[in-house]
Short mmCIF file of C-alpha atoms (C1' of nucleotides) in Angstrom, two decimals:
data_model
loop_
_atom_site.label_atom_id
_atom_site.label_comp_id
_atom_site.label_asym_id
_atom_site.label_seq_id
_atom_site.Cartn_x
_atom_site.Cartn_y
_atom_site.Cartn_z
CA MET Z 30 92.43 90.11 223.76
CA THR Z 31 95.31 88.77 225.57
CA GLU Z 32 98.29 87.21 223.32
CA GLU Z 33 97.41 83.57 224.68
CA ARG Z 34 99.76 81.95 221.78
CA ASP Z 35 100.82 78.53 224.37
CA GLY Z 36 103.92 78.86 223.34
CA LEU Z 37 103.14 78.42 219.77
CA HIS Z 38 104.95 80.95 217.85
CA ALA Z 39 104.05 83.61 216.30
CA TYR Z 40 103.74 82.10 213.10
CA GLU Z 41 102.89 78.56 213.55
CA VAL Z 42 99.91 80.73 214.79
CA VAL Z 43 98.70 82.01 210.84
CA LEU Z 44 99.65 78.63 209.92
CA LYS Z 45 97.77 75.59 211.97
CA HIS Z 46 94.23 78.36 211.28
CA ILE Z 47 94.81 78.02 207.61
CA GLU Z 48 95.70 74.23 208.29
CA ALA Z 49 93.27 74.06 210.41
CA GLY Z 50 90.40 75.02 207.68
CA ILE Z 51 92.35 72.46 204.72
CA LEU Z 52 92.05 69.62 207.27
CA ALA Z 53 88.67 69.95 208.57
CA GLY Z 54 87.34 70.65 204.18
CA THR Z 55 86.46 74.29 204.48
CA HIS Z 56 88.78 75.32 202.36
CA HIS Z 57 89.04 74.54 198.35
CA PRO Z 58 91.52 75.11 195.93
CA GLY Z 59 90.38 77.90 194.77
CA ASP Z 60 88.68 79.36 197.64
CA GLN Z 61 90.15 83.45 198.83
CA LEU Z 62 91.89 83.92 202.16
CA PRO Z 63 91.67 87.38 203.79
CA THR Z 64 94.67 90.26 202.83
CA GLU Z 65 97.71 89.42 204.92
CA ARG Z 66 96.64 92.94 207.23
CA ASP Z 67 93.52 90.91 208.21
CA LEU Z 68 95.01 88.11 208.71
CA ALA Z 69 97.43 89.68 211.22
CA ALA Z 70 94.79 92.17 212.75
CA GLN Z 71 92.82 88.89 213.75
CA LEU Z 72 94.83 86.71 214.59
CA ALA Z 73 96.76 89.59 216.86
CA VAL Z 74 100.13 88.44 214.99
CA SER Z 75 102.10 90.60 213.06
CA ARG Z 76 101.88 91.25 209.14
CA SER Z 77 105.63 89.61 209.25
CA ALA Z 78 104.35 86.49 211.03
CA VAL Z 79 101.51 85.91 208.13
CA ARG Z 80 103.85 86.79 205.93
CA GLU Z 81 106.15 83.76 206.84
CA ALA Z 82 103.56 81.44 207.23
CA MET Z 83 101.74 82.36 203.02
CA ARG Z 84 105.84 81.53 202.03
CA VAL Z 85 105.51 78.22 203.59
CA LEU Z 86 102.48 77.18 202.10
CA GLN Z 87 103.30 78.86 199.17
CA THR Z 88 106.26 76.57 199.33
CA GLN Z 89 104.49 74.12 199.52
CA GLY Z 90 101.71 74.66 196.15
CA LEU Z 91 99.27 74.95 199.20
CA ILE Z 92 98.22 78.78 197.79
CA THR Z 93 99.01 81.48 195.13
CA SER Z 94 98.99 84.49 195.93
CA SER Z 95 99.38 87.69 193.32
CA THR Z 96 98.86 91.94 193.89
CA GLY Z 97 96.14 94.33 193.50
CA PRO Z 98 92.86 95.41 194.31
CA GLY Z 99 90.73 91.63 194.94
CA ARG Z 100 93.59 89.21 193.79
CA GLY Z 101 95.68 88.70 197.30
CA THR Z 102 95.73 85.38 198.28
CA ARG Z 103 94.00 81.94 197.35
CA ILE Z 104 93.98 77.92 197.86
CA ALA Z 105 96.01 76.56 195.03
CA PRO Z 106 93.90 74.85 192.41
CA SER Z 107 96.60 73.00 191.84
CA ARG Z 108 99.89 71.41 194.03
CA GLY Z 109 102.45 71.68 190.83
CA ASP Z 110 105.08 70.16 191.53
CA ALA Z 111 106.18 71.16 195.43
CA LEU Z 112 105.60 68.12 196.96
CA ALA Z 113 108.40 66.18 194.64
CA ARG Z 114 110.21 68.29 194.70
CA ILE Z 115 109.93 68.73 199.29
CA PHE Z 116 109.81 64.52 198.42
CA GLN Z 117 114.07 64.74 197.01
CA LEU Z 118 115.37 67.21 199.49
CA HIS Z 119 114.15 64.78 202.26
CA LEU Z 120 115.41 62.02 199.87
CA MET Z 121 118.66 63.16 199.70
CA LEU Z 122 119.17 63.82 203.49
CA SER Z 123 117.12 60.29 204.31
CA ASP Z 124 119.45 57.62 205.78
CA ALA Z 125 117.70 55.42 203.31
CA GLY Z 126 119.57 52.87 201.42
CA THR Z 127 119.20 52.80 197.93
CA ALA Z 128 117.27 49.17 198.12
CA ASP Z 129 115.00 50.55 200.39
CA LEU Z 130 114.77 53.33 197.78
CA THR Z 131 114.91 51.11 194.79
CA GLU Z 132 111.56 49.26 196.58
CA THR Z 133 109.45 52.01 196.95
CA ARG Z 134 109.72 53.08 193.50
CA ILE Z 135 108.95 49.95 191.88
CA ALA Z 136 106.40 50.32 194.61
CA LEU Z 137 104.54 53.79 193.77
CA GLU Z 138 105.75 52.99 189.91
CA ARG Z 139 103.79 50.24 189.43
CA SER Z 140 100.64 52.19 190.92
CA SER Z 141 101.57 54.86 188.12
CA ALA Z 142 102.12 52.67 185.35
CA ALA Z 143 98.81 50.06 186.42
CA LEU Z 144 96.78 54.13 186.45
CA ALA Z 145 97.55 55.21 183.39
CA ALA Z 146 96.90 52.08 181.72
CA ARG Z 147 93.53 52.51 182.95
CA ARG Z 148 93.40 56.05 182.23
CA THR Z 149 94.91 56.83 179.08
CA ASN Z 150 94.46 60.39 176.69
CA ALA Z 151 95.69 61.06 173.30
CA ARG Z 152 97.85 63.71 174.67
CA SER Z 153 99.37 61.57 177.12
CA LEU Z 154 100.51 59.08 174.20
CA ARG Z 155 101.54 61.22 172.42
CA LYS Z 156 103.94 62.41 174.85
CA LEU Z 157 105.11 59.28 175.47
CA ARG Z 158 104.84 58.42 172.37
CA GLY Z 159 107.38 61.61 170.99
CA LEU Z 160 109.83 60.49 174.17
CA MET Z 161 110.38 56.77 172.53
CA VAL Z 162 111.15 58.37 169.53
CA ALA Z 163 113.44 61.38 170.92
CA MET Z 164 114.87 58.28 173.09
CA ASP Z 165 115.34 55.83 169.27
CA GLY Z 166 117.53 59.21 168.57
CA ALA Z 167 119.76 59.89 171.35
CA GLU Z 168 122.77 57.53 172.36
CA GLU Z 169 124.54 58.96 174.17
CA VAL Z 170 124.18 58.52 178.24
CA ASP Z 171 123.24 61.52 179.48
CA GLU Z 172 120.74 62.42 176.59
CA PHE Z 173 118.55 59.36 177.14
CA ASN Z 174 118.50 58.88 180.26
CA ASP Z 175 117.26 62.68 181.04
CA LEU Z 176 114.93 61.14 178.10
CA ASP Z 177 114.29 58.11 180.56
CA THR Z 178 113.56 60.03 183.25
CA ASP Z 179 110.67 62.07 181.22
CA PHE Z 180 109.41 59.09 179.95
CA HIS Z 181 108.59 57.60 183.93
CA VAL Z 182 107.54 60.84 185.30
CA GLN Z 183 104.95 61.29 181.99
CA ILE Z 184 103.64 57.97 182.74
CA ALA Z 185 103.59 59.29 186.35
CA ARG Z 186 101.05 62.11 185.55
CA THR Z 187 99.73 60.13 183.13
CA GLY Z 188 97.70 58.94 185.62
CA GLN Z 189 95.39 61.43 186.69
CA SER Z 190 96.17 60.63 190.80
CA GLU Z 191 99.01 63.39 191.12
CA LEU Z 192 99.32 62.61 194.62
CA ILE Z 193 101.23 59.84 193.15
CA ALA Z 194 102.52 61.16 190.33
CA ASP Z 195 104.41 63.42 192.01
CA LEU Z 196 105.59 60.57 194.90
CA THR Z 197 107.04 58.57 191.54
CA VAL Z 198 108.37 61.86 190.53
CA GLY Z 199 110.18 62.87 193.02
CA ILE Z 200 111.84 59.82 193.86
CA ARG Z 201 112.04 59.19 189.93
CA GLN Z 202 114.37 62.52 189.99
CA ALA Z 203 116.56 60.99 193.63
CA VAL Z 204 117.46 59.11 191.68
CA ARG Z 205 118.43 60.25 188.35
CA GLU Z 206 121.46 61.11 188.79
CA ALA Z 207 123.19 57.99 190.98
CA ILE Z 208 121.59 56.28 187.55
CA ARG Z 209 123.15 58.46 185.38
CA THR Z 210 127.49 58.09 187.24
CA ALA Z 211 126.03 54.14 186.67
CA SER Z 212 125.93 54.41 183.19
CA ALA Z 213 128.03 56.06 182.09
CA ALA Z 214 130.35 53.83 183.55
CA LEU Z 215 128.93 50.63 181.81
CA PRO Z 216 131.21 48.73 179.33
CA ASN Z 217 127.99 47.25 176.98
CA TRP Z 218 125.86 50.76 177.78
CA PRO Z 219 125.02 50.39 173.96
CA GLU Z 220 123.35 46.72 174.87
CA HIS Z 221 121.66 48.79 178.14
CA ARG Z 222 120.34 51.43 176.14
CA ASP Z 223 118.73 48.82 173.38
CA GLN Z 224 117.14 46.58 176.35
CA LEU Z 225 115.59 49.95 177.85
CA ARG Z 226 113.77 50.62 174.40
CA HIS Z 227 112.69 47.22 174.34
CA GLU Z 228 110.73 47.69 177.35
CA HIS Z 229 109.48 51.72 177.05
CA ALA Z 230 107.76 50.16 173.73
CA GLU Z 231 106.72 47.16 176.02
CA ILE Z 232 105.46 48.94 178.49
CA LEU Z 233 103.57 51.74 176.30
CA SER Z 234 102.10 48.98 174.42
CA ALA Z 235 100.84 47.11 177.61
CA ILE Z 236 99.68 51.27 178.77
CA GLU Z 237 97.90 52.26 175.39
CA SER Z 238 95.65 48.62 174.90
CA GLY Z 239 95.08 49.46 178.87
CA ASP Z 240 96.16 46.22 180.21
CA SER Z 241 97.20 47.31 184.05
CA ALA Z 242 98.00 44.19 185.21
CA ALA Z 243 100.38 43.85 182.26
CA ALA Z 244 101.57 47.42 182.77
CA ALA Z 245 102.23 47.09 186.60
CA ASN Z 246 104.84 43.84 185.68
CA LEU Z 247 106.10 45.36 182.56
CA VAL Z 248 107.41 48.43 184.46
CA GLU Z 249 108.51 46.12 187.41
CA GLN Z 250 111.25 44.09 185.46
CA HIS Z 251 112.37 46.51 184.15
CA ILE Z 252 113.20 48.42 187.08
CA ARG Z 253 114.73 45.36 188.26
CA ARG Z 254 116.74 44.55 185.18
CA ALA Z 255 117.24 48.32 185.21
CA TYR Z 256 118.68 47.67 188.58
CA VAL Z 257 120.84 44.41 187.97
CA THR Z 258 122.61 46.05 185.41
CA LEU Z 259 123.45 48.52 186.45
CA GLY Z 260 125.10 46.68 189.94
CA ILE Z 261 123.08 49.19 192.93
CA GLY Z 262 120.09 48.03 194.70
CA THR Z 263 121.14 44.43 194.80
CA ASP Z 264 122.34 43.59 198.44
CA GLU Z 265 119.70 42.43 199.79
CA GLU Z 266 116.40 40.89 199.82
CA PRO Z 267 113.78 42.97 198.52
CA PRO Z 268 111.55 44.13 200.84
CA ASN Z 269 107.98 44.05 199.11
CA PRO Z 270 108.08 40.40 197.87
CA ARG Z 271 105.49 38.74 195.35
CA MET M 6 127.29 93.36 194.15
CA THR M 7 123.99 95.05 192.08
CA GLU M 8 121.35 93.46 192.48
CA GLU M 9 121.08 90.52 189.63
CA ARG M 10 117.92 88.16 191.05
CA ASP M 11 116.51 87.49 187.91
CA GLY M 12 113.06 86.88 188.34
CA LEU M 13 113.48 85.50 192.24
CA HIS M 14 111.63 86.83 194.67
CA ALA M 15 114.64 87.46 197.66
CA TYR M 16 113.46 84.80 199.82
CA GLU M 17 113.55 82.36 196.80
CA VAL M 18 117.31 83.57 196.51
CA VAL M 19 118.27 82.18 199.60
CA LEU M 20 115.88 78.82 199.89
CA LYS M 21 117.20 77.87 196.49
CA HIS M 22 121.20 78.60 197.74
CA ILE M 23 120.40 76.69 200.72
CA GLU M 24 118.45 73.91 199.01
CA ALA M 25 121.30 73.55 196.25
CA GLY M 26 123.93 72.95 198.79
CA ILE M 27 121.51 69.77 200.35
CA LEU M 28 120.87 68.70 195.95
CA ALA M 29 124.82 68.44 195.64
CA GLY M 30 125.29 66.85 198.75
CA THR M 31 127.53 69.37 200.53
CA HIS M 32 125.18 69.60 203.62
CA HIS M 33 124.95 66.90 205.16
CA PRO M 34 122.60 66.17 208.94
CA GLY M 35 124.19 68.51 211.47
CA ASP M 36 125.86 70.88 209.60
CA GLN M 37 125.46 74.59 210.35
CA LEU M 38 124.78 77.63 208.02
CA PRO M 39 126.05 81.10 208.55
CA THR M 40 123.58 83.37 210.80
CA GLU M 41 120.72 85.25 209.26
CA ARG M 42 122.22 88.58 209.31
CA ASP M 43 124.87 87.49 207.95
CA LEU M 44 123.45 84.94 205.02
CA ALA M 45 121.43 88.56 204.18
CA ALA M 46 124.45 90.57 203.43
CA GLN M 47 125.99 87.77 202.05
CA LEU M 48 123.32 86.99 199.43
CA ALA M 49 122.58 90.70 199.31
CA VAL M 50 118.62 90.91 200.60
CA SER M 51 117.24 91.49 204.22
CA ARG M 52 116.92 89.80 207.30
CA SER M 53 113.11 89.30 206.86
CA ALA M 54 113.95 87.68 203.67
CA VAL M 55 116.30 85.14 205.30
CA ARG M 56 114.11 84.41 208.04
CA GLU M 57 111.37 83.52 205.16
CA ALA M 58 112.65 81.36 203.96
CA MET M 59 114.02 79.76 207.42
CA ARG M 60 110.72 79.85 207.97
CA VAL M 61 109.97 77.12 204.95
CA LEU M 62 113.11 74.66 205.66
CA GLN M 63 112.15 74.62 209.07
CA THR M 64 108.34 73.50 208.39
CA GLN M 65 109.29 70.92 206.22
CA GLY M 66 111.60 70.20 208.77
CA LEU M 67 115.09 70.31 206.91
CA ILE M 68 116.43 72.95 209.09
CA THR M 69 116.29 73.52 212.78
CA SER M 70 116.66 76.58 215.12
CA SER M 71 117.99 77.95 218.49
CA THR M 72 119.27 80.67 219.81
CA GLY M 73 122.52 82.02 222.03
CA PRO M 74 126.12 82.11 220.67
CA GLY M 75 127.24 79.42 219.04
CA ARG M 76 123.77 78.03 218.72
CA GLY M 77 121.78 79.33 215.61
CA THR M 78 120.81 77.35 212.24
CA ARG M 79 121.82 73.75 211.46
CA ILE M 80 120.52 71.01 209.00
CA ALA M 81 118.55 68.91 210.86
CA PRO M 82 119.74 65.59 212.19
CA SER M 83 115.93 64.36 211.85
CA ARG M 84 113.24 65.78 209.64
CA GLY M 85 110.91 64.07 212.09
CA ASP M 86 107.54 64.04 210.54
CA ALA M 87 106.78 67.10 208.57
CA LEU M 88 106.73 65.53 205.33
CA ALA M 89 104.14 63.40 206.45
CA ARG M 90 102.14 66.61 207.42
CA ILE M 91 102.76 67.93 204.26
CA PHE M 92 101.92 64.81 202.65
CA GLN M 93 99.15 65.20 204.30
CA LEU M 94 97.70 68.37 203.18
CA HIS M 95 98.11 67.38 200.13
CA LEU M 96 95.75 64.89 199.83
CA MET M 97 93.49 66.45 200.87
CA LEU M 98 93.06 69.04 198.58
CA SER M 99 93.96 66.21 195.74
CA ASP M 100 91.41 64.41 193.82
CA ALA M 101 92.71 61.60 194.30
CA GLY M 102 89.68 58.83 194.44
CA THR M 103 89.69 57.07 197.67
CA ALA M 104 90.57 53.65 195.29
CA ASP M 105 93.99 55.54 194.18
CA LEU M 106 94.63 56.30 198.36
CA THR M 107 93.81 52.64 198.74
CA GLU M 108 96.13 51.71 196.07
CA THR M 109 99.01 53.65 196.99
CA ARG M 110 98.42 52.81 200.56
CA ILE M 111 99.06 49.33 199.76
CA ALA M 112 101.93 49.20 197.57
CA LEU M 113 103.11 51.77 200.51
CA GLU M 114 102.50 49.40 203.59
CA ARG M 115 103.67 46.00 201.89
CA SER M 116 107.07 47.54 201.38
CA SER M 117 105.88 48.86 205.66
CA ALA M 118 105.78 45.46 206.55
CA ALA M 119 107.74 43.22 205.14
CA LEU M 120 110.93 46.17 206.39
CA ALA M 121 109.56 46.30 209.57
CA ALA M 122 108.84 42.09 209.29
CA ARG M 123 113.58 42.26 208.04
CA ARG M 124 114.40 44.72 210.56
CA THR M 125 112.58 43.65 214.19
CA ASN M 126 113.93 45.21 217.48
CA ALA M 127 112.80 44.80 220.91
CA ARG M 128 111.60 47.77 221.26
CA SER M 129 109.42 48.12 218.50
CA LEU M 130 107.98 45.05 219.14
CA ARG M 131 106.86 45.75 222.89
CA LYS M 132 105.40 48.74 221.20
CA LEU M 133 103.53 46.87 219.28
CA ARG M 134 102.63 44.52 221.50
CA GLY M 135 101.21 47.52 223.96
CA LEU M 136 98.81 49.18 221.13
CA MET M 137 97.48 44.63 220.47
CA VAL M 138 96.49 44.99 224.25
CA ALA M 139 95.48 48.39 224.21
CA MET M 140 93.32 47.48 221.94
CA ASP M 141 91.23 45.03 223.32
CA GLY M 142 90.48 46.71 225.79
CA ALA M 143 88.97 49.52 223.02
CA GLU M 144 85.41 48.52 222.75
CA GLU M 145 84.44 51.95 221.12
CA VAL M 146 85.02 53.04 217.31
CA ASP M 147 86.95 55.67 217.88
CA GLU M 148 89.38 54.47 220.80
CA PHE M 149 90.58 51.36 218.58
CA ASN M 150 90.87 53.46 215.49
CA ASP M 151 93.50 56.06 216.16
CA LEU M 152 94.77 53.13 218.38
CA ASP M 153 94.44 51.32 215.34
CA THR M 154 96.52 53.66 212.95
CA ASP M 155 99.04 53.80 215.70
CA PHE M 156 99.46 50.16 215.20
CA HIS M 157 100.01 51.03 211.34
CA VAL M 158 102.52 53.89 211.50
CA GLN M 159 103.64 51.61 214.53
CA ILE M 160 105.55 49.21 211.45
CA ALA M 161 105.51 52.16 209.53
CA ARG M 162 108.11 53.60 211.95
CA THR M 163 109.94 50.25 212.67
CA GLY M 164 111.11 49.12 209.13
CA GLN M 165 113.91 52.20 209.84
CA SER M 166 113.92 53.73 206.29
CA GLU M 167 112.54 56.92 207.42
CA LEU M 168 111.07 58.18 204.03
CA ILE M 169 108.79 55.26 203.44
CA ALA M 170 108.26 55.81 207.12
CA ASP M 171 106.78 59.51 205.92
CA LEU M 172 104.63 58.21 203.59
CA THR M 173 103.04 55.86 205.22
CA VAL M 174 102.12 57.33 207.51
CA GLY M 175 101.20 60.34 205.79
CA ILE M 176 98.26 58.66 204.12
CA ARG M 177 97.01 56.66 206.83
CA GLN M 178 96.47 59.75 208.73
CA ALA M 179 94.63 61.38 205.72
CA VAL M 180 92.62 58.13 205.65
CA ARG M 181 91.84 58.60 209.29
CA GLU M 182 89.29 60.39 209.38
CA ALA M 183 87.15 58.57 206.55
CA ILE M 184 87.73 55.05 208.40
CA ARG M 185 86.67 56.58 212.02
CA THR M 186 82.94 57.88 210.24
CA ALA M 187 82.76 54.85 207.65
CA SER M 188 83.91 52.55 211.77
CA ALA M 189 80.35 54.19 213.29
CA ALA M 190 78.23 53.89 210.38
CA LEU M 191 78.69 50.10 210.62
CA PRO M 192 75.80 48.21 211.81
CA ASN M 193 77.99 45.70 213.15
CA TRP M 194 80.98 46.67 214.22
CA PRO M 195 82.11 44.79 217.07
CA GLU M 196 82.29 41.79 214.52
CA HIS M 197 84.54 43.61 212.40
CA ARG M 198 86.34 44.93 215.54
CA ASP M 199 87.13 41.39 216.39
CA GLN M 200 88.19 40.64 212.95
CA LEU M 201 91.30 43.76 212.76
CA ARG M 202 92.16 42.77 216.12
CA HIS M 203 92.80 38.67 215.08
CA GLU M 204 94.52 40.00 211.89
CA HIS M 205 97.20 41.70 213.64
CA ALA M 206 97.40 39.43 215.63
CA GLU M 207 98.28 38.00 212.53
CA ILE M 208 100.46 40.30 210.73
CA LEU M 209 101.96 41.08 214.73
CA SER M 210 103.07 37.11 214.39
CA ALA M 211 104.02 37.21 210.24
CA ILE M 212 107.23 40.63 211.53
CA GLU M 213 108.05 39.35 214.65
CA SER M 214 109.11 35.20 212.91
CA GLY M 215 110.98 38.00 210.28
CA ASP M 216 108.73 35.95 207.23
CA SER M 217 108.25 39.66 205.11
CA ALA M 218 106.29 37.64 202.47
CA ALA M 219 104.05 37.05 205.25
CA ALA M 220 103.60 40.57 206.31
CA ALA M 221 103.41 42.18 202.55
CA ASN M 222 100.44 39.31 201.95
CA LEU M 223 98.86 39.62 205.75
CA VAL M 224 99.01 43.62 205.13
CA GLU M 225 97.14 43.67 201.99
CA GLN M 226 94.02 40.98 202.58
CA HIS M 227 93.70 43.58 206.13
CA ILE M 228 93.82 46.56 204.06
CA ARG M 229 91.23 45.46 201.49
CA ARG M 230 89.24 43.40 203.65
CA ALA M 231 88.67 46.23 205.83
CA TYR M 232 88.38 48.60 202.63
CA VAL M 233 85.26 46.36 201.58
CA THR M 234 83.75 45.95 205.04
CA LEU M 235 83.47 49.59 205.35
CA GLY M 236 82.79 49.93 201.36
CA ILE M 237 85.56 52.11 200.33
CA GLY M 238 87.49 51.84 197.69
CA THR M 239 85.52 48.75 195.20
CA ASP M 240 84.46 51.09 192.58
CA GLU M 241 87.00 49.90 190.15
CA GLU M 242 89.53 47.17 189.43
CA PRO M 243 92.46 47.75 191.45
CA PRO M 244 94.69 49.95 189.53
CA ASN M 245 97.43 47.82 191.55
CA PRO M 246 96.98 44.71 190.68
CA ARG M 247 99.23 40.93 191.70
"C1'" DC Q 8 82.00 104.87 173.67
"C1'" DC Q 9 86.94 105.03 173.76
"C1'" DG Q 10 91.19 105.17 175.62
"C1'" DC Q 11 93.76 106.76 179.09
"C1'" DC Q 12 94.63 108.16 183.58
"C1'" DT Q 13 94.60 108.36 188.21
"C1'" DT Q 14 93.70 106.02 192.51
"C1'" DA Q 15 93.27 102.45 195.58
"C1'" DT Q 16 94.40 97.93 196.84
"C1'" DT Q 17 97.27 94.18 197.94
"C1'" DG Q 18 101.16 91.27 198.30
"C1'" DG Q 19 107.05 92.53 198.11
"C1'" DT Q 20 110.69 94.29 200.40
"C1'" DC Q 21 113.39 96.68 203.16
"C1'" DA Q 22 115.37 98.52 207.13
"C1'" DG Q 23 115.47 98.86 212.33
"C1'" DA Q 24 114.30 97.88 216.99
"C1'" DC Q 25 113.61 95.45 220.59
"C1'" DC Q 26 112.76 90.78 222.94
"C1'" DA Q 27 113.38 86.40 225.22
"C1'" DT Q 28 117.23 82.55 225.05
"C1'" DT Q 29 121.61 81.05 226.19
"C1'" DT Q 30 126.47 80.89 225.57
"C1'" DC Q 31 130.41 82.89 227.34
"C1'" DC Q 32 134.15 84.81 230.41
"C1'" DG Q 33 135.45 87.83 234.01
"C1'" DA Q 34 135.41 89.34 239.07
"C1'" DG Q 35 134.51 87.81 243.01
"C1'" DT Q 36 134.47 84.71 247.25
"C1'" DC Q 37 135.79 80.67 249.95
"C1'" DG B 16 142.26 76.80 242.48
"C1'" DA B 17 137.23 76.26 242.20
"C1'" DC B 18 133.44 78.00 242.98
"C1'" DT B 19 129.30 80.95 241.69
"C1'" DC B 20 127.50 84.74 240.44
"C1'" DG B 21 125.78 88.38 236.76
"C1'" DG B 22 126.94 91.18 233.11
"C1'" DA B 23 127.91 90.83 228.29
"C1'" DA B 24 127.35 89.48 223.48
"C1'" DA B 25 125.54 86.17 220.27
"C1'" DT B 26 121.20 85.28 217.43
"C1'" DG B 27 117.19 83.68 216.75
"C1'" DG B 28 112.25 86.13 217.36
"C1'" DT B 29 108.76 89.77 216.54
"C1'" DC B 30 107.24 93.40 215.69
"C1'" DT B 31 106.29 98.27 213.35
"C1'" DG B 32 106.19 101.49 209.49
"C1'" DA B 33 107.46 102.13 205.83
"C1'" DC B 34 107.58 102.21 200.52
"C1'" DC B 35 108.00 99.39 196.43
"C1'" DA B 36 105.41 96.69 192.08
"C1'" DA B 37 101.30 94.85 189.86
"C1'" DT B 38 96.73 95.26 188.92
"C1'" DA B 39 92.46 96.21 189.06
"C1'" DA B 40 88.52 100.03 189.68
"C1'" DG B 41 87.30 104.25 187.80
"C1'" DG B 42 86.57 108.64 186.32
"C1'" DC B 43 87.65 111.56 182.67
"C1'" DG B 44 88.74 113.88 178.06
"C1'" DG B 45 88.01 112.92 173.77
#
DNA sequence: CCGCCTTATTGGTCAGACCATTTCCGAGTC
DNA sequence: GACTCGGAAATGGTCTGACCAATAAGGCGG
């Protein structure tokens, strides 16, 4: 076999080979892949090229590797937070305005909250209540803001759609710092904080009672009110009007 | 310097080094990175490790490389469709139900359409009109479906928020095959196709006239009607109710 | 039968070489 | 002086081969 690579880089040959299996639905979570040395031989590239492709897929949360006989590399059973991290990096480099980000965040968190309301489970509710309690005891901006982020993330995770959850998490993480800074500059922080506590309680209540429509609407109001108070993302008409 | 890597893999050292620069806002699109050999020396890892990290960032669309003195590697000025491709792979492996996907797609495309209506430009409108014309001439399922995908993608691109566009593109690409299969099985495909043409025309009209609310609503109706006709994603109450 | 030790497998890392492309610069030419 | 051409150097791309580290499996002695 001559090296017909059609201008593709060596690592791309490997990457496309595996991605094709995923996109075609022939690779499923848990499936075992050939060893790096075998793949290199099969595709007529060096092991380095195979390893570069493996790294790419690993950092995208698509495969996991471990050493030892019979171990090796397999399609990841769960994607972890890789997508959220990648998403966050893209957000940092993107020129998306704060307003766009806000509207996207609202669109995603409406989905998250509604899903959460329809798929509650005892463990998630316990975590959410725990975060509420923790926030009741958090007076300062930094501590409260971290818990606030966790609260929204936990709602996303409750929906049991890891994809939507990952996106939600990524965007919430990305705006975390901006929210922190704006909060710290608020003259009436204690009032704002109490308002947030109140809204969180309402949202949790809607989720607990399984009212997905209410949960979605409350989350949207919650986010909009917070951004108005913080003075961010209000420079143009909402791109997602209702 | 002793190799204090704290359990991190060699490539992770490099990856985190560069990601940190991005997340901290010290790296901006267009910025030049050190050469692979320099980075390897600085971080006390082998060049292979540096290359693995570079591959990861390249495939995520975050950096670009070229050879030659003074060229090298830099932060990508534009992220391309890398995020959409990664997103698509995650969708394939995720257990997200079709219903969840549909609702998320609606949430995102509402945003896309509304943004497009507020940020129209001659070039985008020309492309959209061109796709409409092409669809008028496309009778068969496969050809029409490809153009349909392009139409939705182009709307997303028109919004000028690459982030939302990438997400929209990823999810639309991911459901492309499912839509194609379901369409091919439709007994009354010609009627469905004509209905889609009609709805596309309405959406384009709303975008042209800058009516973002109408554009968002029309897109939502368009997607919902299509999924009902195709018999997918209707197995539960909408998670994003209004 | 149990526990330990050896061995084989497999990913992780490294060093070094060579290649391909591109820029840069200087010698030579008009 | 300007222009062209050719070689040197920079830089990412690829390959080879070696060795390390973790782990599982099998064998051996008790």
